[in-house]
Amino acid sequence: MDFLSQHIIPPTATHLQLLEFLAVVTYTIHLPYIALVIGSAAVAMWLTFSDHEMPNPLFARLAGDLIGIGLGSGLPMLVLGVLPMMVLPFIYGQWFVGAPHFPLKYIVLPIPGVILGLALLGLYRRSFRGRAARFHLHMALGTGGLLVLMGSYFALMSAIIRLQDPEKWFRLKNVVILLLNWNVIWKFLLFVHLGFALTGAAILFFVLRWRGRESVTDAEYAAFARRFGAGLGLAFCFAVPVFNLFYVFTSPDVVFDSTVYLLGAAVTVLTMIIAYAFVAALRSGQPRFGATTFSLFILVFVLSSTFDVRSMANANREHARLIETKAESERLEREAEIEAAMAASAGRNLGEETFNGVCMQCHRMNDRLVGPPLATVLTKYANNVDGLQNFVLNPVKINPEYPPMPNPGLSSARAKAVAEYLLGQMAAPADGAQPEAQTPTPTEVQSGQKSH
Amino acid sequence: MTHKTAPVPAAAGHPASEARLQIERDVISAMQKPGLAYWALVGFCAMVFVVCLLGAWAWQIYKGIGVGGQQNPVGWGIYIVNFVFWVGIAHSGTLISAVLFLFRSKFRASFNRAAEAMTVIAVMCAGMYPLIHLGRAWYFFWLLPYPNQRLLWTNFKSPLEWDVFAVSTYLTISVVFFYVGLIPDFAIVKRYTKGFSRHVYSALSLGWVGSKRQWRNYNMLYALLAGFAAPLVLSVHSVVSWDFAMGLVPGWHTTIFAPYFVAGAIFSGCAMVLTLCIPMRKIQKLERVMPIDHFEKLAKTMLFTSMIVGYAYIVEFLLAYYSGNVYEFGIFADRATGHYKYQYWGMVFCNMIVPLPLFIKRLRRSLAYLFITSIFVNIGMWLERFVIIITSLSKEFVPYAWGTYRPQPVEISITIGTFAFFFMMFLLFAKFLPVVAITEKKEEVH
Amino acid sequence: MARRVISAAIFGYFALFAVLILLLGFRWHTHRKAPDQPIAFSHEIHVGKLNLQCLFCHEDADKAMTAGVPSMKKCMDCHVAVKTETAGVQQLTEYWNNKEPVPWNRVHRIRIREHVHFSHKRHVSAGVACEQCHGQLAAMPRVRQVSSLKMGWCVSCHTENNAPTDCLICHR
Amino acid sequence: MDRRDFLRWVGVASGASVLAGCDLNRKSEKLIPYLVPPEDGLIPGEATFVATSCTECPANCGVNARVRDARPVKLEGLAGHPVNDGALCIRGQAGLNHLYSVDRIRQPLMKDAAGTLAPATWEQALPRIASAIEAGGEHALLSGRTSGSLAALMDEFSARTGVRRLPEFELFSYAAVREANRALFGVAVVPSLSPDDADLVVTVGADVLETYGNPVAFSRALARRRDKGGRFAWYHVEPHASLTGFKASHRLVARPGTEAHVLSFLLHYVANHRPLDARTAAHVSRVPVVTAERASEITGIARESLDHMAEALARASNPLLVAGGVSVAHDGGLDVAHLAALIQAACGMPGRTVDFARATDYSRVGSMADMDRLAQRLEAGRVGMLMLFRVDPVARMSDERFAKALGRAAFLVGVGDMMNATLERCDVVLPLSHAMESWGDAEPVAGVLNVVQPAMTPLFDTLSDGDVLLRIMAEAGAAPQTSYQQYVADRWAREYGPGAGDLVKKGYVDRGATAGAPALREADHRFGFNAAAPAGGPVLVVAPSLRWYDGRGESLELLREIPDPLSTVTWDAWVSVGSETAASLGVRDEDELELRAGGWAARLPVRRQPGLARDVFMVQRGVVAVPAGWSRVSGEGSALVADLTVQPTGRRVRTTIVSGSFTEDGRGAVPGRHPAHFGPLAGMTHGGGEAVHGSREDVSFYPAPNYPKYRWAMAIDMDKCTGCSACIVACSVENNVPMSGREQHLRGREMQWIRIEPYYAPDGSAADFVPTMCQHCDYAPCEPVCPVYATYHNDEGLNAQVYNRCVGTRYCGNNCPYKQRRFNFFDFRERRHPLTLMVNPDVSQRGKGVMEKCTFCVQRIRKARDVAKDEKRDIREGDVTTACAQSCPGNAIVFGNLLDENSQVYQWAHDPRSTRLLEELGTSPAVFYLKKGNGHDA
């Protein structure tokens, strides 16, 4: 956490938006892949098992194809699976810099688990060829990998979903609170079911489209794959809106704005379109709609991750705003210094301007307004520019019969200028008839400071 | 849905296989497309269920539980009576299927399917009542121990909480048991049907082909389930009895309740099986698969349990007397002589007197007589629960707080509603599922 | 025929859930936790920029069960002179001159509140910071309810800080 | 929207659940700031107290009103007040219901052309009255009993406007008593009674615990007396059955109208056994002698009890004897009053136990004779404008003739706060503010003045009684416009000088007794009682009602909800019938009887009343409208209706009888008794009478409860408890106890958290009144059976009930051996405005489907804890008491921390008399009962 925050520059508002965008992109790359991995691995294992029970070449072949699709080679695993995860801590680390109880470690901790899971599944893929010999090892690898992957991914997901619920952060040291949470559970179920549906789409897409129709020469396998894929996809499509609804429903109230709800609804609508596509694929004798369904699914993932990121941003909008204002004030500070220098060179009196612009709202020299007459209070700051400056920068309540002086929000340069101006006024004859004459020029100020 | 019956495959010459086919045909033909009258009956039950139960319940939730007759001091009315009654009914199912299966007693095969179906349905009915009975039914889920951050948990000291588990366990086990028993039969039924229903049945049969391996696993599983289910026969109704025995209400607070209730449950259960099976046998022409002497065995069981129950009635009276405890004896004296004396003596008559003639073999074998007896016993057992629950509450410790309870229209209508539900479900069962375990019946033939 | 039925069924199914979500959205919209106020009073300015103390305006928070919405007089103490040119202050002054209170909209609308007897006094005197429940008001141009105020939330904080968790503490 | 809503919406249980969604009463959506915060540093949500006076009956107790958000939410007795010292009776507690009653008149009403009362404005109504006054004729003003400034103002009013002021009307006018005192002592007053040091109390008909004089004061004094210990006995002679009678140590039932014989016997006995001065002796000599035999024969009282009483009276060093109530309310009543006064004189009671100095001022109150004269004048059409001021003669006397006669008045002006039979007949009705809304003062007894000051701004367009008079005077041009507040302020300044300032703070001023004890005077009164033996046959006794005095406020639903302690009837009217009589008539409870007497007839359900003499029937004032005949001799309204014919109609009427049984049936339901045993175990007892404290480790499997700091507990003294039911009302108001209404009562769904359980001896000779509430047992049977922990035991020993966790299985209710749990079968929160305001904001209102019960006023404990925390200390004795204990006139209830050895409750719990209910169940309750008979009832 600390070592991270050292490497993080305090972001501005635009910066935060950029981060949010980045997060969505990351998820768009990452989530569908993991979903596909989980889905295809699970389905492949089921197929292999049934084939083992009652030999069925179609099953075996489809299982092989699925493993090829989902678990691919090592490279996509690294690029799509591992690297995007690595990005997450940095994105959120920057977004939430300085937020109290920010549970970054929960985002970091599960990552190794996920990697391990992926690795195991990799081994599972390798052992596919020789499964006849060492069937049980093969299945064990698959199951183990799947469990590790899903388990640690659940943890990761819950950590991220928790960012939408800052009111619970201070409780997160309690793991039950972290994991046993309806919102997260629904989200994960939604994710997994999308995964299986996506696998269905993937079968249509990769097996029947990607490699081109010619790759699948025998019509029987083609028909089987089509029916299986579309059926699988369709079946799981129906689960999606249910979990989506529950997820939206259990999200804390703070995350919402109208867009978030629309996104939630959009996910459901999109799934409906996909469902129709699957139905069409089932009916038409031809293996079609593979590309459509698959790309639409990617879109679904985009929508739902946008939902999450936006929720996160809504829930923490004060945090964002604070960062913004902080950056803003620093900018002002810099500008003010420049302005002061310019003013000095132009011979204008910054202090007087500030006084007339800001202080005059509540203060007069000799009569009482909201605040006390300055003539009475300034005396105790005689020759104490810094003291007055400090007071102006962060005022404290002194005189009970006045409301406390609010922070005028001046830059330190302005404050200094105004302090010098006022003390100058004090030094000058009370009538303050010819202030200009009395105002010290910057050079004098320099010397004056030296003097005390 | 409708069944298009496919031509029955021609019988092989072998007499045994001939007999087996005969059984198959009998059972399957019982599943013929139901007639209009049948549908009308089902429809009527459904309507009564919707109006009398759901409607009345809606009204009750809207107005408040006060539309019932419960009051101070009688906080529990006939809702709980019905609850106990239905749980009792549910018992014979497990008894007949599980226990008799373990004892390898043959006559079970004629009834177990019907009994199990009855169990499942009866438990559903029973399960409704604790909810109906709640003052704030919409918070029923507070009775389930689910994790939450309010640090609120259910009170496992409370017998009501035990009920939640007892009933849900019982429902689960009996449903699983019922279904597993059906799997091979589904496979058979599948062969006789066409079209959509064929798809359904084949899906339900989970790809049963009757291979050696399947049968091996199947028998193993079935025996195991029977093993699980058998203890439930004792446990579930004992737990239900503790709802009362654990309270210190005079008339409830006694140790004999558990065995007493279990016996009563089996008693009422057998009675209900008779009530259902006798007409079913007639209507669906199952005389061949449901021989009389099986009914006779059932009658014997009933007679036996009736005597246990009768014994309990007498014993608790004597206990109350010997306790010398004014509250305890006060209740029993009041039962026999007080405001609810008719219910009490009605109960004694139906449960102790009516079954006695079953000692005579001829009566045991006369279905008509058995039917009538079973009806009486059902009524009697309902009254028993009424007497136990309501009289005990109406005259407790503090004389100032004595009061009498009278069921109100809403309660009665809801009661009727559950009976309608029960019969509706059973009628559907009788037409859409094989009402007798075909495969087991076949095993009988050698 | 069957095809139509099926596709219609699919549509119905998904449409149902979409509509349910939108219903949730509608309900959220009607019971917004950050309602519009008759005067666009900004805590961001008063707390954030001017860093006034909470107790300066909500003076009963450490004395009474309720924190209390500040009196009009409290507003006018300063705004008789300060920022009189801004629209909001002019609205305020208008209310003040007609001697009618500003009808603020509740932000924390708690259901079945008659069952919970919450005391600001006890919590403030126990040293619970206002932000802990009311969020970063310093950055809220328009106040919103940041805490669910659900029982789980109360209890978890109580257990966290060994505050009493006897039901009768809050429920009577 | 949270999960519960959602489940409710999608209706998991059934579609029905959807409907259940509408049961929450939403709070306001707006947040309205003060313009300027209240000066006096008023903290929102903190209660303030206003000291004022109760005006529910002529006793005028001092009241401390608890005000929340500018609205009184609870009335409590004013601590230290010379009359009631912190206590308040059932009617006083219900004053709040009077204030918030739905029957309040909300603006002036005027008869329109159609002759029906229509809403109007003061500007319309007052000139109408003024013109009526102008119109001339013999104007008259009839009011209820007034005192203090109002009385003065009325005199001024009649003086200036020429409206003749008639003698005030009170049904309980004490005419006989006053007449006797005038004749014998020359002071026509109702002396107050102080049994503080008496060693013998003899009450003849005077129901001193219910309505006679100031019951609260008497109960308080009685409690003080019992605390002193020593010999003390109380004989009560009465023709009917009253709470007072059953609470006395000896209850002698005399035939109606024969009390004079008892008294004359007593008088002569005393005369023979006590030294008398000549004048007294002279008086005595003029009293016809009645021997014990004759007295016994005439009255039907056993000879020996008469002797005992006489002997005790003769021996007593400082006795108190008083006759009143039903015993003086008949033709022979004046004799009774005279004899009583003579005995008082003979035993030297005046100045000691009978306090003439502290007399209640009834001088302006007339008698039925005056009402009769008024009726005649009305019939003669000689009355111009008649102003009926806070008085309801039509209903009180329920006299056809008077009601008709009223119509003959030229112009009727009614002034009152609630609609009633009299106001309905008026041409103009002026609405009065309740005392809680108005300025004024009242004089309970001589030398004491209560302030009446507003605790809230008037709910409706009403004026205080004084303001009404002033406005009329101003309208009639009889006086300059001024406010009554000003008027009383001036008067106080005149009377009390500078002291008037703290008068308002303190709420009352006590200038001490002025006059001394009056001496006996010459008087000749011819006693008529010996002339003829009273006629036999059935008699109807119209007894004063504990709940509504002479019938006023009978429409207050709060009082209707409370069972009458003797019969436990709540809402309905009934006639009490002695057990023998019932047997001879062959009627049971709820059988209908037809009663006829003269022109009057009524059909009433029977409620058997143990201890009621044969052929005596009893109804209560207000519950049943019985024409008030009156005694030509004393002018007292008659309480006896002779030549009564009774016959069963054969119909059965469902009646709201709350109790399930008269006798405790050997159940050990009375503290100190234990369940009978029989059969083989006969003679064995468990539990045992000795005091049992705290833990039961010896017999229990369970660990002893562990209470770190507090164990809240209550103790009740059965000697001091008078069964007056004030605690029930106090509790109901404090805890927002639902008013479930008649229909629910019929189904046994009454909701009060406290009840007074009457258990009569089988022969009806004696009765116990057992106040019971949740016993907060250490081992509460209700707790383990709740599946959701809605009820549990907290570490302060409270048996907690969390309403919003309750799902309503009602198992706890079944399993509570004391049957102290109440279930909300419907949503009982719904009330009509302004009754909706009678709510204590510190206590949750319970919705439908949840269980509730006594909480030991946990909100008060929390409040005390809050204060203690601010002062960084623990709760101390005296910081917290429950509503019932606070209000108890008899000081019979104490509440506190059982772990604190110095606490009152600890002392009582460890008293040898201490016992607990159903001890043998091993529940170990936190409510201790000091069983009856602490020795000094001889």
Tab-separated table of N, CA, C and O in Angstrom, chain D residues 455-489:
chain	number	residue	atom	x	y	z
D	455	ALA	N	-50.509	23.874	29.226
D	455	ALA	CA	-49.338	23.101	28.828
D	455	ALA	C	-49.218	23.074	27.310
D	455	ALA	O	-48.282	22.510	26.762
D	456	MET	N	-50.187	23.636	26.626
D	456	MET	CA	-50.160	23.643	25.157
D	456	MET	C	-51.109	24.724	24.658
D	456	MET	O	-51.953	25.213	25.412
D	457	THR	N	-50.942	25.097	23.393
D	457	THR	CA	-51.896	26.030	22.796
D	457	THR	C	-53.166	25.241	22.462
D	457	THR	O	-53.085	24.062	22.143
D	458	PRO	N	-54.335	25.912	22.554
D	458	PRO	CA	-55.573	25.167	22.329
D	458	PRO	C	-55.565	24.425	20.999
D	458	PRO	O	-55.072	24.938	19.993
D	459	LEU	N	-56.102	23.208	21.041
D	459	LEU	CA	-56.157	22.387	19.824
D	459	LEU	C	-57.144	22.986	18.834
D	459	LEU	O	-56.953	22.955	17.631
D	460	PHE	N	-58.238	23.500	19.394
D	460	PHE	CA	-59.333	23.944	18.537
D	460	PHE	C	-59.646	25.402	18.833
D	460	PHE	O	-58.992	26.040	19.646
D	461	ASP	N	-60.687	25.899	18.186
D	461	ASP	CA	-61.084	27.292	18.349
D	461	ASP	C	-61.887	27.434	19.641
D	461	ASP	O	-63.087	27.642	19.611
D	462	THR	N	-61.193	27.269	20.771
D	462	THR	CA	-61.891	27.248	22.056
D	462	THR	C	-61.336	28.334	22.974
D	462	THR	O	-60.256	28.861	22.753
D	463	LEU	N	-62.097	28.642	24.025
D	463	LEU	CA	-61.648	29.605	25.038
D	463	LEU	C	-61.687	28.945	26.408
D	463	LEU	O	-62.451	28.015	26.636
D	464	SER	N	-60.867	29.444	27.332
D	464	SER	CA	-60.917	28.930	28.694
D	464	SER	C	-62.205	29.425	29.351
D	464	SER	O	-62.781	30.436	28.943
D	465	ASP	N	-62.644	28.718	30.397
D	465	ASP	CA	-63.957	29.046	31.000
D	465	ASP	C	-64.017	30.516	31.410
D	465	ASP	O	-64.982	31.212	31.138
D	466	GLY	N	-62.933	31.010	32.046
D	466	GLY	CA	-62.930	32.408	32.451
D	466	GLY	C	-63.077	33.347	31.266
D	466	GLY	O	-63.892	34.276	31.265
D	467	ASP	N	-62.312	33.036	30.213
D	467	ASP	CA	-62.351	33.925	29.047
D	467	ASP	C	-63.751	33.996	28.460
D	467	ASP	O	-64.206	35.056	28.036
D	468	VAL	N	-64.443	32.866	28.465
D	468	VAL	CA	-65.804	32.869	27.923
D	468	VAL	C	-66.637	33.914	28.658
D	468	VAL	O	-67.237	34.816	28.063
D	469	LEU	N	-66.609	33.835	30.007
D	469	LEU	CA	-67.409	34.798	30.792
D	469	LEU	C	-66.975	36.227	30.472
D	469	LEU	O	-67.786	37.104	30.190
D	470	LEU	N	-65.649	36.448	30.462
D	470	LEU	CA	-65.161	37.820	30.231
D	470	LEU	C	-65.600	38.322	28.862
D	470	LEU	O	-66.056	39.450	28.714
D	471	ARG	N	-65.498	37.431	27.859
D	471	ARG	CA	-65.875	37.859	26.510
D	471	ARG	C	-67.358	38.232	26.476
D	471	ARG	O	-67.755	39.254	25.902
D	472	ILE	N	-68.178	37.391	27.150
D	472	ILE	CA	-69.614	37.684	27.146
D	472	ILE	C	-69.860	39.026	27.832
D	472	ILE	O	-70.564	39.906	27.322
D	473	MET	N	-69.203	39.224	29.010
D	473	MET	CA	-69.382	40.499	29.711
D	473	MET	C	-68.994	41.652	28.808
D	473	MET	O	-69.729	42.620	28.643
D	474	ALA	N	-67.842	41.497	28.157
D	474	ALA	CA	-67.389	42.573	27.266
D	474	ALA	C	-68.415	42.801	26.156
D	474	ALA	O	-68.801	43.932	25.860
D	475	GLU	N	-68.910	41.669	25.607
D	475	GLU	CA	-69.866	41.784	24.499
D	475	GLU	C	-71.122	42.496	24.963
D	475	GLU	O	-71.669	43.339	24.270
D	476	ALA	N	-71.547	42.142	26.196
D	476	ALA	CA	-72.761	42.754	26.724
D	476	ALA	C	-72.483	44.152	27.260
D	476	ALA	O	-73.337	44.763	27.894
D	477	GLY	N	-71.238	44.597	27.082
D	477	GLY	CA	-70.903	45.940	27.536
D	477	GLY	C	-70.886	46.055	29.044
D	477	GLY	O	-70.934	47.141	29.612
D	478	ALA	N	-70.828	44.906	29.744
D	478	ALA	CA	-70.864	44.944	31.195
D	478	ALA	C	-69.484	45.167	31.783
D	478	ALA	O	-69.348	45.486	32.955
D	479	ALA	N	-68.416	44.934	30.976
D	479	ALA	CA	-67.068	45.096	31.517
D	479	ALA	C	-66.118	45.339	30.359
D	479	ALA	O	-66.408	44.953	29.232
D	480	PRO	N	-64.977	45.989	30.633
D	480	PRO	CA	-63.994	46.182	29.567
D	480	PRO	C	-63.371	44.848	29.167
D	480	PRO	O	-63.305	43.927	29.969
D	481	GLN	N	-62.934	44.764	27.908
D	481	GLN	CA	-62.330	43.528	27.404
D	481	GLN	C	-61.017	43.256	28.151
D	481	GLN	O	-60.180	44.131	28.301
D	482	THR	N	-60.880	42.066	28.701
D	482	THR	CA	-59.606	41.672	29.318
D	482	THR	C	-59.465	40.155	29.233
D	482	THR	O	-60.421	39.456	28.926
D	483	SER	N	-58.282	39.659	29.476
D	483	SER	CA	-58.091	38.212	29.375
D	483	SER	C	-58.163	37.589	30.764
D	483	SER	O	-57.808	38.216	31.763
D	484	TYR	N	-58.589	36.351	30.787
D	484	TYR	CA	-58.720	35.654	32.072
D	484	TYR	C	-57.352	35.460	32.709
D	484	TYR	O	-57.192	35.559	33.919
D	485	GLN	N	-56.348	35.246	31.873
D	485	GLN	CA	-54.990	35.114	32.418
D	485	GLN	C	-54.657	36.347	33.243
D	485	GLN	O	-54.238	36.261	34.392
D	486	GLN	N	-54.964	37.514	32.665
D	486	GLN	CA	-54.726	38.758	33.380
D	486	GLN	C	-55.518	38.767	34.681
D	486	GLN	O	-55.009	39.055	35.758
D	487	TYR	N	-56.781	38.349	34.530
D	487	TYR	CA	-57.701	38.388	35.677
D	487	TYR	C	-57.141	37.582	36.851
D	487	TYR	O	-56.973	38.085	37.957
D	488	VAL	N	-56.770	36.316	36.563
D	488	VAL	CA	-56.273	35.487	37.669
D	488	VAL	C	-54.961	36.041	38.190
D	488	VAL	O	-54.727	36.076	39.406
D	489	ALA	N	-54.125	36.527	37.273
D	489	ALA	CA	-52.841	37.082	37.720
D	489	ALA	C	-53.086	38.200	38.729
D	489	ALA	O	-52.529	38.209	39.824
